XYZ file of C-alpha atoms in Angstrom:
459
model
C 11.438 -30.481 -8.970
C 11.249 -33.043 -6.214
C 11.802 -36.583 -7.479
C 8.596 -38.585 -6.799
C 10.481 -41.907 -7.007
C 13.346 -40.905 -4.705
C 14.124 -43.749 -2.348
C 16.532 -43.732 0.564
C 17.195 -45.479 3.851
C 16.939 -43.824 7.249
C 18.675 -45.377 10.237
C 17.200 -44.189 13.521
C 18.469 -44.518 17.059
C 16.046 -45.358 19.867
C 13.788 -42.392 20.706
C 14.635 -40.529 23.905
C 13.108 -37.822 26.049
C 14.853 -34.465 26.433
C 13.968 -32.779 29.712
C 14.621 -29.132 30.617
C 18.301 -28.558 31.350
C 17.494 -26.989 34.736
C 14.697 -27.402 37.315
C 11.321 -25.977 36.241
C 8.062 -25.293 38.134
C 5.719 -28.220 38.757
C 2.276 -26.725 38.173
C -0.981 -27.075 36.238
C -1.440 -24.513 33.457
C -4.798 -24.220 31.681
C -4.957 -23.711 27.927
C -7.060 -20.843 26.586
C -10.548 -21.350 25.173
C -9.090 -20.568 21.727
C -6.437 -23.298 22.170
C -9.036 -25.680 23.526
C -11.003 -26.436 20.365
C -11.824 -29.904 19.117
C -10.461 -28.881 15.716
C -6.976 -28.266 17.145
C -6.626 -31.693 18.714
C -4.206 -32.976 16.108
C -0.483 -33.045 15.364
C 1.083 -30.668 12.847
C 4.352 -31.617 11.053
C 7.082 -29.102 10.190
C 10.302 -29.795 8.304
C 13.510 -27.827 7.729
C 16.351 -28.659 5.316
C 19.841 -27.345 6.072
C 22.747 -27.505 3.653
C 26.355 -28.038 4.707
C 27.852 -24.776 5.943
C 31.255 -23.581 7.092
C 29.409 -21.953 9.994
C 28.795 -25.337 11.577
C 32.043 -26.979 10.512
C 33.216 -29.650 12.928
C 29.963 -29.677 14.891
C 27.383 -32.462 14.997
C 23.865 -31.075 14.402
C 22.289 -33.873 16.424
C 24.331 -33.141 19.536
C 24.049 -29.377 19.171
C 20.277 -29.369 18.729
C 19.671 -31.994 21.413
C 21.507 -29.862 23.974
C 19.850 -26.637 22.778
C 16.350 -28.103 23.133
C 17.016 -28.865 26.791
C 18.169 -25.289 27.384
C 15.181 -23.767 25.537
C 12.767 -25.941 27.532
C 13.893 -24.198 30.721
C 12.071 -21.135 29.355
C 9.290 -23.010 27.526
C 8.830 -25.628 30.231
C 5.103 -26.303 29.552
C 6.212 -28.056 26.330
C 7.995 -30.603 28.562
C 4.743 -31.505 30.299
C 1.676 -33.545 29.371
C -1.893 -32.544 28.567
C -4.833 -33.715 30.646
C -8.559 -32.956 30.758
C -9.991 -31.219 33.809
C -13.603 -31.646 34.900
C -16.693 -32.652 32.938
C -16.150 -29.945 30.264
C -12.982 -31.637 28.920
C -10.993 -28.480 29.665
C -7.371 -28.964 28.598
C -4.513 -28.147 30.932
C -0.785 -28.868 30.919
C 0.582 -30.812 33.824
C 4.099 -29.352 33.893
C 5.842 -32.588 34.819
C 9.173 -31.798 33.159
C 9.159 -35.225 31.471
C 10.456 -33.706 28.268
C 9.917 -33.759 24.514
C 10.647 -36.735 22.298
C 13.874 -36.741 20.268
C 15.129 -39.073 17.542
C 18.687 -39.171 16.183
C 18.897 -40.448 12.605
C 21.078 -40.781 9.501
C 19.950 -41.076 5.872
C 21.868 -42.139 2.757
C 20.624 -39.187 0.721
C 21.722 -35.594 0.060
C 19.729 -32.360 0.075
C 20.186 -32.006 -3.691
C 18.526 -35.367 -4.330
C 15.265 -33.929 -3.005
C 15.181 -31.701 -6.070
C 16.253 -28.298 -7.298
C 13.086 -26.824 -5.790
C 12.446 -27.967 -2.218
C 8.732 -28.194 -1.515
C 6.147 -30.676 -0.228
C 5.151 -33.390 -0.751
C 8.535 -34.729 0.363
C 9.381 -38.366 -0.385
C 10.056 -40.491 2.674
C 8.395 -38.051 5.070
C 7.238 -40.892 7.330
C 10.893 -41.882 7.740
C 12.128 -38.334 8.283
C 9.491 -37.706 10.944
C 8.871 -41.091 12.469
C 5.618 -41.616 14.344
C 6.931 -43.330 17.456
C 4.213 -45.778 18.554
C 2.215 -44.388 21.458
C 3.619 -40.863 21.103
C 1.027 -39.210 18.884
C -1.952 -38.890 21.210
C -3.314 -35.595 22.471
C -3.505 -36.513 26.168
C -0.623 -37.909 28.214
C 1.866 -37.839 25.319
C 4.920 -35.725 24.449
C 3.811 -32.333 23.144
C 6.707 -32.094 20.694
C 8.664 -34.657 18.718
C 12.002 -33.793 17.058
C 13.875 -35.909 14.536
C 17.286 -34.661 13.417
C 18.576 -36.593 10.400
C 22.144 -36.253 9.126
C 22.555 -36.421 5.336
C 25.447 -37.678 3.202
C 26.224 -34.181 1.887
C 26.939 -32.777 5.340
C 23.556 -31.164 5.546
C 20.742 -32.279 7.804
C 16.978 -32.226 8.292
C 15.118 -31.090 11.390
C 11.550 -32.400 11.441
C 9.167 -31.435 14.226
C 5.705 -32.604 15.230
C 3.617 -30.284 17.413
C 0.432 -30.891 19.376
C -1.512 -27.999 17.819
C -3.491 -27.176 20.965
C -0.273 -25.858 22.529
C 0.737 -23.285 19.933
C 0.132 -21.883 16.472
C 2.761 -21.351 13.765
C 3.964 -18.110 15.354
C 4.287 -19.794 18.742
C 6.212 -22.741 17.325
C 8.575 -20.418 15.454
C 9.183 -18.558 18.727
C 10.244 -21.830 20.372
C 12.390 -22.987 17.431
C 14.040 -19.562 17.364
C 14.874 -19.979 21.052
C 16.370 -23.419 20.328
C 18.423 -21.816 17.560
C 19.664 -19.093 19.901
C 20.742 -21.685 22.452
C 22.420 -23.709 19.692
C 24.392 -20.636 18.594
C 25.645 -20.071 22.130
C 23.512 -17.127 23.193
C 23.242 -16.855 26.982
C 19.498 -16.154 26.950
C 16.464 -16.108 24.647
C 15.831 -12.825 22.841
C 12.062 -12.941 23.425
C 10.736 -14.115 26.772
C 7.892 -16.642 26.375
C 4.555 -15.552 27.828
C 1.856 -18.051 28.870
C -1.058 -15.762 29.875
C -3.637 -18.053 28.210
C -6.403 -16.431 30.275
C -6.222 -13.496 27.845
C -8.070 -15.626 25.284
C -10.562 -17.244 27.630
C -14.330 -16.849 27.436
C -15.920 -13.792 29.026
C -17.924 -13.947 32.248
C -20.702 -14.507 31.485
C -19.969 -15.925 28.002
C -22.019 -14.369 25.169
C -21.752 -15.056 21.445
C -21.825 -11.616 19.814
C -20.806 -12.466 16.222
C -22.025 -14.808 13.484
C -19.816 -17.893 13.188
C -20.735 -19.851 10.067
C -17.541 -21.846 10.521
C -19.231 -23.673 13.395
C -22.642 -24.252 11.757
C -24.126 -27.673 12.420
C -23.406 -30.320 9.814
C -25.743 -30.841 6.867
C -24.919 -32.406 3.537
C -22.551 -35.117 2.375
C -18.856 -35.435 3.147
C -16.890 -35.874 -0.079
C -15.373 -39.391 -0.095
C -11.614 -39.017 0.223
C -10.482 -42.031 -1.746
C -7.721 -42.411 -4.326
C -6.197 -39.165 -3.065
C -3.496 -37.303 -4.965
C -1.355 -34.376 -3.837
C 0.316 -31.933 -6.203
C 2.159 -28.698 -5.590
C 1.373 -25.538 -7.556
C 3.733 -22.575 -7.765
C 2.370 -19.041 -8.062
C 5.051 -16.503 -8.902
C 4.808 -12.921 -10.184
C 3.607 -13.976 -13.651
C 0.856 -16.270 -12.349
C -0.382 -13.730 -9.793
C -0.428 -10.967 -12.420
C -2.443 -13.172 -14.770
C -4.998 -13.960 -12.077
C -5.330 -10.290 -11.135
C -6.448 -9.638 -14.714
C -9.534 -11.767 -13.996
C -10.945 -9.554 -11.231
C -12.864 -6.265 -11.667
C -10.963 -2.978 -11.257
C -12.324 -2.216 -7.781
C -10.874 -5.494 -6.473
C -7.416 -5.461 -8.069
C -5.864 -3.957 -4.925
C -6.642 -7.132 -2.982
C -3.779 -8.988 -1.347
C -2.138 -11.935 -3.076
C -3.395 -14.129 -0.238
C -7.016 -13.058 -0.806
C -6.722 -13.503 -4.565
C -5.292 -17.017 -4.354
C -7.811 -18.038 -1.676
C -10.656 -17.019 -3.986
C -9.142 -18.786 -6.995
C -8.416 -22.001 -5.078
C -11.846 -22.089 -3.458
C -13.709 -21.654 -6.726
C -11.453 -24.027 -8.707
C -11.598 -26.728 -6.052
C -15.399 -26.483 -5.866
C -15.708 -26.814 -9.651
C -13.369 -29.822 -9.668
C -15.342 -31.711 -6.978
C -18.609 -31.417 -8.988
C -20.756 -30.851 -5.903
C -24.534 -30.548 -5.853
C -25.210 -26.937 -6.990
C -27.523 -26.397 -4.002
C -24.953 -27.524 -1.410
C -23.433 -24.918 0.882
C -19.691 -24.413 0.515
C -17.394 -22.550 2.902
C -13.938 -21.121 2.532
C -12.262 -20.570 5.869
C -9.055 -18.563 5.530
C -7.106 -18.639 8.773
C -6.574 -15.123 10.118
C -3.793 -14.341 12.607
C -5.539 -12.086 15.137
C -2.488 -10.976 17.123
C -2.756 -7.415 15.829
C -6.477 -7.201 16.490
C -6.165 -6.820 20.268
C -6.078 -3.548 22.174
C -3.935 -3.496 24.206
C -1.791 -5.842 22.065
C -1.023 -9.355 23.262
C 2.455 -9.693 24.812
C 5.161 -10.224 22.189
C 6.178 -13.586 23.642
C 2.651 -15.055 23.730
C 2.925 -18.447 22.038
C -0.608 -19.839 22.222
C -3.097 -20.101 19.361
C -4.352 -16.686 18.229
C -6.279 -17.209 15.028
C -9.804 -17.589 13.714
C -11.431 -19.362 10.769
C -13.911 -16.751 9.434
C -16.150 -18.459 6.882
C -17.109 -17.146 3.454
C -20.375 -18.886 2.607
C -22.307 -19.486 -0.618
C -23.681 -22.377 -2.682
C -21.564 -24.598 -4.933
C -23.677 -23.545 -7.919
C -23.267 -19.806 -7.297
C -19.551 -20.082 -6.671
C -18.942 -22.142 -9.807
C -21.145 -20.045 -12.113
C -19.805 -16.646 -11.098
C -16.418 -15.105 -12.003
C -13.478 -14.903 -9.579
C -14.571 -11.477 -8.336
C -17.635 -13.023 -6.681
C -15.515 -15.382 -4.584
C -12.988 -12.641 -3.857
C -15.608 -10.317 -2.391
C -16.857 -13.073 -0.088
C -13.327 -13.926 1.061
C -12.439 -10.294 1.817
C -15.682 -9.728 3.728
C -15.118 -12.788 5.928
C -11.474 -11.917 6.602
C -12.371 -8.373 7.673
C -14.857 -9.671 10.251
C -12.072 -10.819 12.572
C -11.717 -8.351 15.453
C -10.955 -8.613 19.154
C -14.693 -8.982 19.790
C -14.832 -11.771 17.183
C -12.086 -13.698 18.990
C -13.853 -13.282 22.335
C -17.086 -14.437 20.720
C -15.339 -17.611 19.475
C -14.025 -18.306 22.985
C -17.551 -17.823 24.388
C -19.003 -20.160 21.762
C -16.470 -22.840 22.727
C -17.606 -22.747 26.352
C -21.344 -22.528 25.626
C -21.405 -25.220 22.903
C -19.044 -27.835 24.374
C -16.015 -26.882 22.264
C -17.407 -27.795 18.828
C -15.359 -28.772 15.790
C -15.630 -26.399 12.870
C -17.936 -27.509 10.084
C -16.417 -30.170 7.850
C -19.072 -30.731 5.181
C -18.558 -28.452 2.196
C -15.659 -26.620 3.868
C -12.097 -25.837 2.851
C -9.426 -24.141 4.974
C -6.394 -22.252 3.701
C -3.601 -21.072 5.986
C -0.864 -18.623 4.975
C 2.492 -19.792 6.341
C 4.572 -17.487 4.166
C 5.115 -15.038 7.030
C 5.368 -17.467 9.934
C 9.167 -17.290 9.912
C 10.116 -20.993 9.692
C 12.684 -20.153 7.017
C 14.577 -17.833 9.404
C 15.293 -20.420 12.102
C 19.072 -20.846 12.471
C 20.677 -23.606 14.558
C 24.187 -22.384 13.774
C 24.428 -23.453 10.127
C 22.720 -20.375 8.696
C 19.179 -20.110 7.393
C 17.552 -23.258 6.082
C 17.086 -24.186 2.423
C 13.439 -24.923 3.190
C 11.386 -24.389 6.310
C 7.670 -24.890 6.644
C 4.782 -27.260 7.071
C 5.852 -30.699 5.899
C 2.602 -31.639 4.207
C 0.207 -29.618 2.091
C -2.849 -30.783 3.983
C -2.838 -31.888 7.618
C -5.356 -32.823 10.250
C -7.796 -35.666 10.601
C -9.205 -35.222 7.079
C -6.771 -35.256 4.134
C -7.110 -32.370 1.708
C -9.208 -30.303 4.106
C -6.487 -27.842 5.131
C -4.027 -26.329 2.650
C -0.961 -24.245 3.484
C 0.697 -21.428 1.566
C 4.454 -22.025 1.641
C 7.132 -19.489 0.595
C 9.147 -20.823 -2.324
C 11.254 -20.003 -5.370
C 10.954 -21.399 -8.881
C 13.821 -22.616 -11.052
C 14.496 -19.052 -12.185
C 14.950 -17.942 -8.582
C 11.750 -15.895 -8.517
C 10.036 -15.687 -5.154
C 6.493 -16.941 -4.956
C 4.115 -19.226 -3.136
C 3.843 -22.998 -3.378
C 0.403 -24.390 -2.599
C 0.090 -28.168 -2.220
C -3.418 -29.331 -3.128
C -4.851 -32.718 -2.130
C -7.839 -34.079 -4.078
C -9.274 -37.342 -5.402
C -7.461 -38.213 -8.653
C -10.419 -37.463 -10.961
C -11.028 -34.109 -9.282
C -7.311 -33.270 -9.548
C -7.448 -33.680 -13.339
C -10.309 -31.182 -13.489
C -8.521 -28.841 -11.074
C -5.397 -28.726 -13.255
C -7.393 -28.005 -16.424
C -9.438 -25.289 -14.708
C -6.354 -23.628 -13.214
C -4.425 -23.713 -16.470
C -7.479 -22.246 -18.213
C -7.720 -19.385 -15.726
C -4.020 -18.563 -16.100
C -4.228 -18.598 -19.892
C -7.329 -16.400 -19.878
C -5.648 -13.997 -17.471
C -2.537 -13.743 -19.622
C -4.619 -12.992 -22.703
C -6.663 -10.422 -20.766
C -3.446 -8.659 -19.861
C -2.462 -8.625 -23.536
C 0.841 -10.304 -22.839
C 2.440 -12.218 -25.721
C 1.586 -15.884 -25.614
C 4.658 -17.908 -24.823
C 5.581 -21.377 -23.775
C 5.188 -21.625 -20.011
C 6.702 -23.847 -17.378
C 4.117 -26.515 -16.386
C 2.153 -25.426 -13.322
C 2.417 -28.824 -11.648
C 5.785 -29.016 -9.954
C 5.551 -32.210 -7.981
C 3.281 -35.151 -7.399
C 2.847 -37.996 -4.941
């Protein structure tokens, strides 16, 4: 597991801007009405660990990646621009100035192995591995991407990236990183041409909200005080998923692993926070809507294409009922996302002044296991870890949780889910989760055996 007390020194060079390697159009490109949500006006951190490889022998990862970024930006030139607001409606657009993305060269006196035998967030020293250059982290008038490439003592290296989320979702960012990797490996061109076409996800004319969107309900209730926060990572492999499936009724056992874990996390988190039983609670599982469109969106489209459909109930009902109750609500909400639903969200943004999704009583889970971060190759082979750098990101800690592909010590594939909660609530969460797993194992009539502790890391 990752060593919570690991300490190391990072030596950084002065930050620089990497501009496109060839001239690019100077133009103003509007974001879509799905991109242009208040809730997406934040920075998302991604990190990738690469071990030493004979494939990259004799090459400097900093120089290779720096040069490759410039080449990739010729194709993805809006990333080299700066965001601005147009008109009284705060409409976001990219001024394609060609100024470039921010880049930091760094060295650290630590090896990949010192981060633990299982690489997963929370990572020690993340603020040093992805340095927040003063003045660079704003939404308007700031670099839209920040790269930090850090050489390690073992010959491996870390590539950490910060993205202005209004510009792209996980799929879009992976498309760009894949292009950087292709340039780094000497390919003459990108394999997938980037497509802007943000008007495809704009509001209709005239805009009309045709679906129910509980995720944007007006605020009522009390925001849970986020003090004394603690983050821990939980691994769910084949054994844990099988145990949890034993807790749901027969007609729901064919649910996806994502749906099952969403339901379990939502219910367990609600119980641990000890909310007023009458308070509304929402689980918003992020749904990639790329396959919902007819005709399909272009393959190279790299804007945001997801929705937050909300499963809604009261804290008392959710806590008192078995897992199957939560699972039915989650599946119903997820299935509501259609092309019409996405258009309805875009219309709502325009009609209601681009509202933030509801914060009070809400919890968002995003599945990053299929985003493809782990496949990005800069010439050293696939990474040892690739994914979101923190379990919960955004303006409110603990509000958004990411599923991250992982392996346990036995090499079994599974999902790591970092959870961020106040310390007292975390204690309850752990006991509740362990209780559910034990009950599920007994329900499946499996022999009771000593298990590996569920908690795999802490910060």
